[in-house]
Coordinates of C-alpha atoms in Angstrom, one line a residue:
M1 CA 0.2 -0.2 0.2
T2 CA 2.0 3.5 -1.1
R3 CA 2.0 5.9 1.6
T4 CA 1.2 9.6 1.3
T5 CA 3.7 12.0 2.6
N6 CA 1.5 12.3 5.7
G7 CA 1.9 9.0 6.9
S8 CA -1.9 7.8 6.3
D9 CA -2.5 5.1 3.1
L10 CA -3.1 5.5 -0.3
A11 CA -6.0 2.8 -1.5
V12 CA -6.0 4.3 -4.9
D13 CA -2.9 5.5 -7.0
V14 CA -3.0 6.8 -10.0
H15 CA 0.3 8.2 -12.0
G16 CA 0.2 9.8 -15.5
L17 CA -2.6 7.4 -16.1
V18 CA -3.1 7.4 -20.4
K19 CA -6.1 5.9 -22.9
H20 CA -7.2 5.6 -26.5
F21 CA -10.4 5.2 -28.6
G22 CA -8.7 5.5 -31.8
E23 CA -8.2 9.6 -32.3
T24 CA -9.8 10.1 -28.9
R25 CA -7.2 10.5 -26.1
A26 CA -10.1 9.5 -22.8
L27 CA -7.6 9.6 -20.6
D28 CA -4.7 12.0 -20.7
G29 CA -2.3 11.9 -18.2
V30 CA -4.6 11.5 -15.0
D31 CA -3.4 11.9 -11.2
L32 CA -5.3 10.6 -8.6
A33 CA -5.0 9.8 -4.8
V34 CA -7.7 8.4 -3.0
A35 CA -6.7 7.7 0.9
E36 CA -7.6 5.1 2.5
G37 CA -11.1 4.5 4.5
T38 CA -12.7 7.4 2.6
V39 CA -15.5 9.0 0.3
H40 CA -13.3 10.3 -3.3
G41 CA -15.7 12.2 -5.5
V42 CA -14.1 12.1 -9.5
L43 CA -16.5 14.8 -11.3
G44 CA -16.8 16.4 -14.6
P45 CA -19.0 17.2 -17.0
N46 CA -20.3 13.9 -19.9
G47 CA -17.5 13.2 -22.0
A48 CA -14.7 14.2 -19.3
G49 CA -13.6 10.3 -18.6
K50 CA -15.5 9.5 -15.5
T51 CA -15.8 6.3 -16.5
T52 CA -12.8 5.5 -18.8
L53 CA -10.9 5.9 -15.4
V54 CA -13.3 3.9 -13.5
R55 CA -13.4 1.5 -15.7
C56 CA -9.4 1.2 -16.3
L57 CA -8.9 1.0 -12.3
A58 CA -11.5 -2.1 -11.6
T59 CA -9.0 -3.7 -14.5
L60 CA -12.0 -3.7 -17.4
L61 CA -9.8 -2.0 -20.0
V62 CA -6.2 -1.7 -20.1
P63 CA -4.5 1.3 -19.5
D64 CA -1.9 2.6 -22.7
A65 CA 0.0 4.4 -20.6
G66 CA 1.1 5.7 -16.8
R67 CA 0.4 3.1 -13.7
A68 CA -2.0 2.5 -11.9
S69 CA -2.6 0.5 -7.8
V70 CA -5.7 -0.3 -6.3
A71 CA -5.8 -1.4 -3.1
G72 CA -2.0 -2.1 -3.3
L73 CA -2.6 -4.1 -6.3
D74 CA -1.1 -3.3 -10.1
V75 CA -4.1 -3.0 -12.2
V76 CA -2.0 -4.5 -14.8
R77 CA -0.1 -7.0 -13.7
Q78 CA -2.5 -7.9 -11.1
P79 CA -6.1 -8.1 -12.7
A80 CA -7.1 -11.4 -11.4
S81 CA -5.9 -10.8 -7.3
L82 CA -7.1 -7.0 -7.5
R83 CA -10.7 -8.0 -8.8
R84 CA -11.1 -9.7 -6.0
A85 CA -10.7 -6.9 -3.5
I86 CA -13.1 -4.0 -5.1
G87 CA -16.6 -3.9 -6.0
L88 CA -18.3 -2.0 -9.2
T89 CA -21.1 -0.7 -9.6
G90 CA -21.8 0.8 -13.3
Q91 CA -24.3 3.2 -15.0
Y92 CA -26.3 0.5 -15.6
A93 CA -27.9 -2.6 -13.7
S94 CA -25.3 -5.2 -14.7
V95 CA -27.2 -8.4 -12.9
D96 CA -28.7 -11.3 -14.3
E97 CA -32.5 -11.3 -15.2
K98 CA -33.3 -14.0 -15.6
I99 CA -32.4 -15.9 -12.0
S100 CA -34.1 -14.4 -9.0
G101 CA -32.8 -11.5 -6.8
W102 CA -31.4 -13.9 -4.2
E103 CA -29.9 -16.1 -7.2
N104 CA -27.5 -13.0 -8.2
L105 CA -26.1 -12.5 -5.1
Y106 CA -25.5 -16.1 -3.5
L107 CA -24.0 -16.4 -7.2
I108 CA -21.6 -13.7 -6.8
G109 CA -20.9 -14.7 -3.7
R110 CA -19.8 -18.2 -4.1
L111 CA -17.7 -16.4 -7.2
L112 CA -15.8 -14.2 -4.8
D113 CA -15.0 -17.8 -3.0
L114 CA -17.0 -17.5 0.1
S115 CA -18.9 -20.3 1.8
R116 CA -22.4 -21.6 0.6
A117 CA -23.1 -20.3 4.7
D118 CA -21.5 -17.3 4.0
A119 CA -23.2 -16.9 0.5
R120 CA -26.1 -17.6 1.8
S121 CA -26.0 -15.3 5.2
R122 CA -24.7 -12.4 3.1
A123 CA -27.4 -12.2 -0.1
D124 CA -29.5 -12.1 3.0
A125 CA -28.1 -9.6 4.8
L126 CA -28.2 -6.9 1.8
L127 CA -31.8 -7.8 0.6
E128 CA -32.4 -6.5 4.3
R129 CA -30.3 -3.3 4.1
F130 CA -31.6 -2.5 0.5
S131 CA -35.3 -2.9 1.1
L132 CA -35.3 -5.9 -1.1
T133 CA -36.0 -9.1 1.5
E134 CA -39.6 -9.1 0.1
A135 CA -38.9 -9.4 -3.9
A136 CA -35.5 -11.7 -2.6
H137 CA -37.2 -14.6 -5.4
R138 CA -38.2 -12.6 -8.0
P139 CA -36.3 -12.1 -10.7
P140 CA -34.8 -8.4 -11.4
R141 CA -36.7 -8.2 -14.5
T142 CA -39.7 -8.0 -12.6
Y143 CA -38.8 -4.9 -10.4
S144 CA -38.7 -1.4 -10.4
G145 CA -35.3 0.5 -12.1
G146 CA -34.4 1.6 -8.1
M147 CA -34.8 -2.2 -7.0
R148 CA -32.9 -3.0 -9.8
R149 CA -30.5 -0.5 -9.4
R150 CA -30.9 -1.2 -5.6
L151 CA -29.6 -5.2 -6.2
D152 CA -27.0 -4.2 -8.8
L153 CA -25.3 -1.9 -5.9
A154 CA -25.5 -4.8 -3.5
A155 CA -23.8 -6.9 -5.9
S156 CA -21.4 -5.3 -5.5
M157 CA -20.9 -4.9 -1.7
I158 CA -21.6 -8.6 -1.4
G159 CA -17.3 -9.7 -1.4
R160 CA -17.1 -6.8 1.2
P161 CA -15.0 -4.8 -0.9
R162 CA -12.0 -3.3 0.6
V163 CA -12.6 -0.2 -2.3
L164 CA -15.9 0.6 -4.2
F165 CA -16.3 1.9 -7.1
L166 CA -19.8 3.6 -8.0
D167 CA -20.2 5.3 -11.5
E168 CA -23.2 7.8 -10.7
P169 CA -25.0 5.2 -8.6
T170 CA -28.0 6.4 -7.8
T171 CA -28.6 8.1 -11.3
G172 CA -32.9 7.8 -12.3
L173 CA -33.6 7.0 -8.0
D174 CA -36.1 8.8 -6.2
P175 CA -34.7 11.2 -3.0
R176 CA -35.8 8.2 -0.7
T177 CA -34.0 5.3 -2.6
R178 CA -30.7 7.8 -2.7
N179 CA -30.6 8.8 0.6
E180 CA -30.4 4.7 1.4
V181 CA -27.7 4.6 -0.6
W182 CA -25.8 7.2 0.6
A183 CA -26.4 5.8 4.6
E184 CA -24.8 2.5 3.0
V185 CA -21.9 4.4 1.6
R186 CA -21.0 6.0 5.0
R187 CA -21.4 2.8 6.9
L188 CA -19.3 1.0 4.3
T189 CA -16.6 4.3 4.9
R190 CA -17.2 3.5 8.8
E191 CA -16.6 0.0 8.5
G192 CA -12.8 0.6 6.4
T193 CA -14.1 0.2 2.7
T194 CA -12.6 2.9 0.5
V195 CA -15.1 4.6 -2.1
L196 CA -14.0 6.2 -5.5
L197 CA -17.5 8.2 -6.6
T198 CA -18.1 9.5 -9.5
T199 CA -21.4 11.6 -10.1
Q200 CA -23.5 14.1 -11.7
Y201 CA -24.8 15.6 -8.2
M202 CA -23.6 18.2 -7.1
E203 CA -25.7 18.0 -3.6
E204 CA -24.5 14.2 -3.5
A205 CA -20.7 14.8 -4.2
E206 CA -20.8 17.5 -1.1
H207 CA -22.7 15.4 1.2
L208 CA -20.4 12.0 0.7
A209 CA -17.3 13.1 -0.3
G210 CA -14.4 14.4 2.3
A211 CA -12.1 15.3 -1.0
L212 CA -12.7 15.9 -5.2
T213 CA -11.2 15.5 -8.3
V214 CA -12.4 17.3 -11.7
V215 CA -11.8 15.6 -14.7
D216 CA -12.2 17.2 -17.9
R217 CA -11.0 16.3 -21.7
G218 CA -9.3 13.6 -19.5
R219 CA -7.8 15.2 -17.6
V220 CA -7.6 16.9 -13.6
I221 CA -8.0 20.3 -14.1
A222 CA -8.8 21.1 -10.1
E223 CA -8.3 18.9 -6.4
G224 CA -9.2 18.8 -3.0
T225 CA -12.0 19.5 -0.1
V226 CA -15.2 20.8 -1.1
D227 CA -14.4 24.0 0.9
G228 CA -11.1 24.0 -0.5
L229 CA -12.2 24.0 -4.4
K230 CA -14.8 26.7 -3.3
A231 CA -12.1 29.2 -1.7
R232 CA -10.3 27.9 -4.8
V233 CA -13.0 29.4 -7.0
G234 CA -13.3 32.3 -4.9
G235 CA -16.6 34.2 -4.7
R236 CA -17.1 34.1 -1.1
T237 CA -19.9 36.8 -0.1
L238 CA -20.6 38.7 3.6
E239 CA -24.3 39.1 3.6
I240 CA -25.7 41.0 5.9
R241 CA -28.9 42.0 6.9
P242 CA -29.9 45.1 9.0
A243 CA -32.6 44.6 11.9
D244 CA -34.5 47.5 10.6
P245 CA -35.4 46.2 6.7
G246 CA -36.1 50.5 6.2
E247 CA -32.8 51.2 6.6
L248 CA -31.5 48.6 3.6
H249 CA -30.6 51.2 1.5
R250 CA -29.3 53.8 3.8
L251 CA -26.3 50.7 4.6
L252 CA -26.3 49.6 0.7
G253 CA -25.5 53.6 0.4
A254 CA -23.0 53.9 3.1
L255 CA -21.1 50.5 1.8
A256 CA -20.8 51.9 -1.8
Q257 CA -19.7 55.5 -0.9
S258 CA -16.7 54.3 1.6
R259 CA -13.3 52.6 0.5
A260 CA -14.3 49.3 2.7
A261 CA -16.8 48.2 -0.3
G262 CA -13.7 46.7 -2.4
P263 CA -13.7 46.5 -5.6
A264 CA -16.9 44.6 -6.4
A265 CA -20.1 47.2 -6.0
P266 CA -22.5 45.7 -2.8
R267 CA -26.1 45.1 -4.1
A268 CA -29.3 45.0 -2.7
D269 CA -31.7 42.1 -2.1
V270 CA -34.8 44.3 -1.2
A271 CA -37.0 40.5 -0.8
E272 CA -34.6 38.8 1.5
G273 CA -33.5 42.0 3.0
V274 CA -29.8 41.1 3.3
V275 CA -26.8 43.1 1.6
H276 CA -24.6 41.3 -0.5
V277 CA -21.2 42.3 -0.3
P278 CA -18.0 40.3 -2.4
V279 CA -15.5 39.9 0.1
V280 CA -11.7 39.9 -1.1
S281 CA -10.2 38.9 1.7
D282 CA -10.1 38.5 5.1
A283 CA -8.6 42.2 5.9
H284 CA -12.0 43.3 3.7
L285 CA -13.9 41.7 5.6
T286 CA -12.8 43.1 8.6
D287 CA -13.4 46.4 7.2
V288 CA -16.7 46.2 6.4
V289 CA -17.8 45.7 9.8
R290 CA -15.8 47.8 11.3
L291 CA -17.8 50.8 9.0
L292 CA -21.3 48.8 9.8
A293 CA -20.2 49.0 13.7
E294 CA -18.7 53.2 12.9
R295 CA -21.8 54.0 11.0
G296 CA -24.1 52.4 14.3
F297 CA -25.9 50.1 11.8
A298 CA -28.1 47.7 13.9
L299 CA -27.8 44.3 12.2
A300 CA -30.2 41.0 12.2
G301 CA -27.5 38.5 11.3
V302 CA -24.0 39.1 9.8
G303 CA -23.0 35.4 7.6
T304 CA -20.4 34.6 4.5
H305 CA -21.2 32.7 1.9
L306 CA -19.3 30.6 -0.2
P307 CA -20.3 29.7 -3.7
S308 CA -22.5 26.6 -4.0
L309 CA -20.3 22.9 -5.4
D310 CA -22.6 23.9 -8.9
E311 CA -21.5 27.0 -9.2
V312 CA -17.9 25.7 -8.5
F313 CA -17.9 22.9 -10.9
L314 CA -19.7 25.5 -13.9
A315 CA -16.7 28.2 -13.0
L316 CA -13.9 25.3 -13.6
T317 CA -15.1 23.9 -16.5
G318 CA -15.7 26.5 -18.3
E319 CA -20.2 26.3 -18.2
R320 CA -20.6 23.8 -20.7
T321 CA -21.5 20.3 -20.8
A322 CA -19.9 18.1 -23.3
P323 CA -21.6 15.7 -25.8
A324 CA -21.2 11.7 -25.1
D325 CA -17.7 10.6 -26.1
T326 CA -19.3 8.6 -29.6
T327 CA -15.6 7.7 -30.9
A328 CA -15.5 4.9 -27.9
P329 CA -15.7 1.2 -29.4
A330 CA -19.6 0.4 -29.4
T331 CA -19.0 -2.8 -26.6
E332 CA -17.6 0.3 -24.3
E333 CA -20.1 3.2 -22.3
A334 CA -18.9 6.4 -23.8
A335 CA -16.9 8.4 -21.0
A336 CA -19.0 10.6 -18.8

């Protein structure tokens, strides 16, 4: 297992990963470091290379250059051993439609060398955990879309993987089922599993991921914590709410006429009764608060607001959503 400079273990360690589909460079020198026992989010527009990255790490694709290890195992040189250490839920359900949900889980358990008793108990436990016990002996073709998705997630967890790849796992799920999946992801990390999550839902990334990597056109364009990426993009705003809503415009005028307002003009939101002041530094924030105190404004509240993760994503990727990659072979999912 690779160690970081601070001594923690890396569950996923990627350096310079490259993958081509014809003339398309789906991965263009990707570096990625995922700490053990964490949820790491990978964000990017359609066609950015997220799914291609996951498929390389899960040994479903062979990278053209670079190196990568998962759970301390090389993805090219040790694929058989690595597959026993990971779980994967792709963008689409991959269970057998003709046998029952329970039989799907039991079969996967046996293929992972669980004993008959362990495979049975594990299948029962996961079906109960994902509220599928009543449907356990029905074939998945009779399930709703949400039920099929939950079964697919259960299948990826049957072997208690050390590293779990979740490629847009909650696409198409209703809010209740999505929350159940989130709860299960948190439980897995508490038990020591590392989760690499690709998602289009910014709320999902913000709720689950301790660290994020943003990819675009096959390259890493940003990485860090949610708050760190927000700070990098900037846009911190001081929100000032006067105790007397009638003072809103006087407060705005006082700021606009003062150097304390900073380079960007403050603005008033009459409906909310708040003045928004773009903040460029901690010293600037202090100057604004000092000015309000000197002018004797009575305030109902003062707070700072960072941009949403949606705003960060749009700022980093240039506010575009690329079309899905149609240059990959038909047997491969488009990079997403």
